[in-house]
Amino acid sequence: QVQLLESGGGLVQPGESLTLSCVISARTSSRYTMGWFRQAPGKEREFVAAISWNAEGTNYADAVKGRFTLLREYLNNTVLLRMNDLKPEDTAVYYCNAEVTGSIWYLRPSLPWGQGTQVTVSS
């Protein structure tokens, strides 16, 4: 069964940076379009960003555009989410998910959700 493992969260002050990591355990991981989602307390899970299976395309939610960047590392089946200039409203549990050759414009999470990684932005 394909699994996802998120890591890299933590407590930071506004304006600081974090890099989240998502490792996908799949022999054909290179065929997956990967995405990040987040869920703040009392809110529904929302889309954050996605990168296509061939890394030729990315899509970011308006709230993070210009601050967050995705990077794929095929050799170790990892997708990184670099988060700069973090704001208190970025506080949430961050999850990754994937869809085989999915669309970066409408990624449909197809794998079991992992535990996520907590990001807290507070002064």
PDB file of N, CA and C in Angstrom, residues 12 54 85 95 123:
ATOM      1  N   VAL A  12       7.376  28.709  14.498  1.00  0.00           N
ATOM      2  CA  VAL A  12       8.223  29.789  14.004  1.00  0.00           C
ATOM      3  C   VAL A  12       7.544  31.120  14.241  1.00  0.00           C
ATOM      4  N   ASN A  54       5.542  15.205 -13.741  1.00  0.00           N
ATOM      5  CA  ASN A  54       6.809  15.403 -14.452  1.00  0.00           C
ATOM      6  C   ASN A  54       7.514  16.693 -14.046  1.00  0.00           C
ATOM      7  N   ASP A  85       8.366  33.726   4.526  1.00  0.00           N
ATOM      8  CA  ASP A  85       7.524  34.826   5.011  1.00  0.00           C
ATOM      9  C   ASP A  85       6.230  34.295   5.628  1.00  0.00           C
ATOM     10  N   TYR A  95      -0.734  18.475   5.209  1.00  0.00           N
ATOM     11  CA  TYR A  95      -0.783  17.113   4.712  1.00  0.00           C
ATOM     12  C   TYR A  95      -0.359  17.098   3.245  1.00  0.00           C
ATOM     13  N   SER A 123       4.130  34.893  17.326  1.00  0.00           N
ATOM     14  CA  SER A 123       5.174  35.691  17.967  1.00  0.00           C
ATOM     15  C   SER A 123       5.118  35.532  19.478  1.00  0.00           C
TER      16      SER A 123
END
